[in-house]
């Protein structure tokens, strides 16, 4: 209906010819001839208008063929226009947002320090960096609090210049943290003068207390000129019969930072001890052989390698002690010869024990490597044990020996700290 308004009106039928037609036609032809003569550009404009009119008429004809009312077509056109406008708006908005983010990112990187100094707003990158810094500060505060909670130690230091002796007194400890489930600890103090780890002293263990009184003194013979390069370490441990002793805290004093011209007696807070990697003590190779018919167990100490340095010259004087244990009691003991100034001794020494077959499940063999010292106590380098109640290599070696009677079975064993092995043996005896 509305679309017909755009169409050209149908031509009016011409009247029958009269005498006036010749009169009217003549001026029209004259006008057309005059317009044709005026300009060629007007003809091109008329041709374009004609083409436009033809395209429009074809389009309207096609629309008339669609079986929809005019209002539906208009609604579809409006919806399509809205969709196009919405898409354009979204694209423009995304472009603008990207530009703004890029600007903010640049400002954040350029103005990082100024923002922090002025206490302004923080960007994402700044938050990440400052978040890490904040965490480290909190961790430091927590560590300081933990260090305060470890307890404190009272000690004394006195140096005798005439006899070149350093006397260290462990007086008492207070407010120690509880390490046992009952809310107490079994503390003792270990004293050594680094870097020499060979000579160390232990106080007596005080059972179930957080405020032990020791009143024990220990003497180190050290020339004064060597004292400046040493560090006094006093470590407080919690004694455990069946496992490794736990360190509560320690006090470290570099000797070049204190005045030895007068006696020192003071309290100091315990600090958390450094978690050191397990020290490598070396390896030992032993051979086991059992003859069931004769009831004879033969233990052969073959060799050791890479032993820990125990002497000042960087070597050791190692020998091996073998103990036959049953129910926590020592039945027999034997030892090898001493090999001087070596960390890789070769022994090849055999020792025989008479053990009935029915007793083999109850027997344990402990092997300890010692460093021989002419003056003072011989220090243990490391220890192992084998038997039916052992674990790991100790159990495997024992089982292989029983599975191959009358045949010597050799095996390398890594040495472990003597106190750790003693704790394991005590734990096995306690289970009975």
PDB file of N, CA, C and O in Angstrom, residues 7 50-65:
ATOM      1  N   UNK A   7       5.956   4.657  -6.601  1.00  0.00           N
ATOM      2  CA  UNK A   7       5.896   4.340  -8.014  1.00  0.00           C
ATOM      3  C   UNK A   7       5.443   5.560  -8.826  1.00  0.00           C
ATOM      4  O   UNK A   7       4.775   6.458  -8.334  1.00  0.00           O
ATOM      5  N   UNK A  50      17.395   7.288 -14.080  1.00  0.00           N
ATOM      6  CA  UNK A  50      16.601   6.185 -14.638  1.00  0.00           C
ATOM      7  C   UNK A  50      17.059   4.853 -14.094  1.00  0.00           C
ATOM      8  O   UNK A  50      16.245   3.972 -13.753  1.00  0.00           O
ATOM      9  N   UNK A  51      18.402   4.666 -14.005  1.00  0.00           N
ATOM     10  CA  UNK A  51      18.923   3.398 -13.483  1.00  0.00           C
ATOM     11  C   UNK A  51      18.506   3.195 -12.038  1.00  0.00           C
ATOM     12  O   UNK A  51      18.110   2.095 -11.622  1.00  0.00           O
ATOM     13  N   UNK A  52      18.584   4.240 -11.231  1.00  0.00           N
ATOM     14  CA  UNK A  52      18.182   4.149  -9.837  1.00  0.00           C
ATOM     15  C   UNK A  52      16.721   3.789  -9.708  1.00  0.00           C
ATOM     16  O   UNK A  52      16.327   2.978  -8.867  1.00  0.00           O
ATOM     17  N   UNK A  53      15.917   4.413 -10.564  1.00  0.00           N
ATOM     18  CA  UNK A  53      14.487   4.126 -10.504  1.00  0.00           C
ATOM     19  C   UNK A  53      14.198   2.682 -10.889  1.00  0.00           C
ATOM     20  O   UNK A  53      13.335   2.015 -10.289  1.00  0.00           O
ATOM     21  N   UNK A  54      14.947   2.169 -11.847  1.00  0.00           N
ATOM     22  CA  UNK A  54      14.736   0.784 -12.259  1.00  0.00           C
ATOM     23  C   UNK A  54      15.121  -0.188 -11.132  1.00  0.00           C
ATOM     24  O   UNK A  54      14.409  -1.152 -10.835  1.00  0.00           O
ATOM     25  N   UNK A  55      16.263   0.066 -10.472  1.00  0.00           N
ATOM     26  CA  UNK A  55      16.704  -0.817  -9.376  1.00  0.00           C
ATOM     27  C   UNK A  55      15.707  -0.785  -8.241  1.00  0.00           C
ATOM     28  O   UNK A  55      15.347  -1.800  -7.651  1.00  0.00           O
ATOM     29  N   UNK A  56      15.206   0.448  -7.960  1.00  0.00           N
ATOM     30  CA  UNK A  56      14.265   0.570  -6.853  1.00  0.00           C
ATOM     31  C   UNK A  56      12.969  -0.154  -7.159  1.00  0.00           C
ATOM     32  O   UNK A  56      12.392  -0.819  -6.298  1.00  0.00           O
ATOM     33  N   UNK A  57      12.574  -0.054  -8.391  1.00  0.00           N
ATOM     34  CA  UNK A  57      11.319  -0.722  -8.756  1.00  0.00           C
ATOM     35  C   UNK A  57      11.461  -2.241  -8.688  1.00  0.00           C
ATOM     36  O   UNK A  57      10.562  -2.946  -8.220  1.00  0.00           O
ATOM     37  N   UNK A  58      12.642  -2.763  -9.108  1.00  0.00           N
ATOM     38  CA  UNK A  58      12.857  -4.203  -9.016  1.00  0.00           C
ATOM     39  C   UNK A  58      12.871  -4.666  -7.572  1.00  0.00           C
ATOM     40  O   UNK A  58      12.322  -5.708  -7.207  1.00  0.00           O
ATOM     41  N   UNK A  59      13.548  -3.883  -6.696  1.00  0.00           N
ATOM     42  CA  UNK A  59      13.611  -4.244  -5.282  1.00  0.00           C
ATOM     43  C   UNK A  59      12.231  -4.282  -4.648  1.00  0.00           C
ATOM     44  O   UNK A  59      11.892  -5.190  -3.888  1.00  0.00           O
ATOM     45  N   UNK A  60      11.426  -3.241  -4.969  1.00  0.00           N
ATOM     46  CA  UNK A  60      10.076  -3.203  -4.408  1.00  0.00           C
ATOM     47  C   UNK A  60       9.223  -4.339  -4.924  1.00  0.00           C
ATOM     48  O   UNK A  60       8.377  -4.889  -4.202  1.00  0.00           O
ATOM     49  N   UNK A  61       9.433  -4.706  -6.193  1.00  0.00           N
ATOM     50  CA  UNK A  61       8.688  -5.844  -6.730  1.00  0.00           C
ATOM     51  C   UNK A  61       9.034  -7.136  -6.005  1.00  0.00           C
ATOM     52  O   UNK A  61       8.174  -7.975  -5.723  1.00  0.00           O
ATOM     53  N   UNK A  62      10.356  -7.296  -5.682  1.00  0.00           N
ATOM     54  CA  UNK A  62      10.770  -8.499  -4.962  1.00  0.00           C
ATOM     55  C   UNK A  62      10.167  -8.533  -3.569  1.00  0.00           C
ATOM     56  O   UNK A  62       9.776  -9.586  -3.063  1.00  0.00           O
ATOM     57  N   UNK A  63      10.124  -7.365  -2.927  1.00  0.00           N
ATOM     58  CA  UNK A  63       9.529  -7.311  -1.578  1.00  0.00           C
ATOM     59  C   UNK A  63       8.054  -7.657  -1.636  1.00  0.00           C
ATOM     60  O   UNK A  63       7.518  -8.327  -0.745  1.00  0.00           O
ATOM     61  N   UNK A  64       7.379  -7.201  -2.681  1.00  0.00           N
ATOM     62  CA  UNK A  64       5.951  -7.504  -2.806  1.00  0.00           C
ATOM     63  C   UNK A  64       5.703  -9.000  -2.922  1.00  0.00           C
ATOM     64  O   UNK A  64       4.654  -9.512  -2.530  1.00  0.00           O
ATOM     65  N   UNK A  65       6.700  -9.727  -3.472  1.00  0.00           N
ATOM     66  CA  UNK A  65       6.528 -11.175  -3.619  1.00  0.00           C
ATOM     67  C   UNK A  65       6.644 -11.916  -2.286  1.00  0.00           C
ATOM     68  O   UNK A  65       6.227 -13.073  -2.195  1.00  0.00           O
TER      69      UNK A  65
END
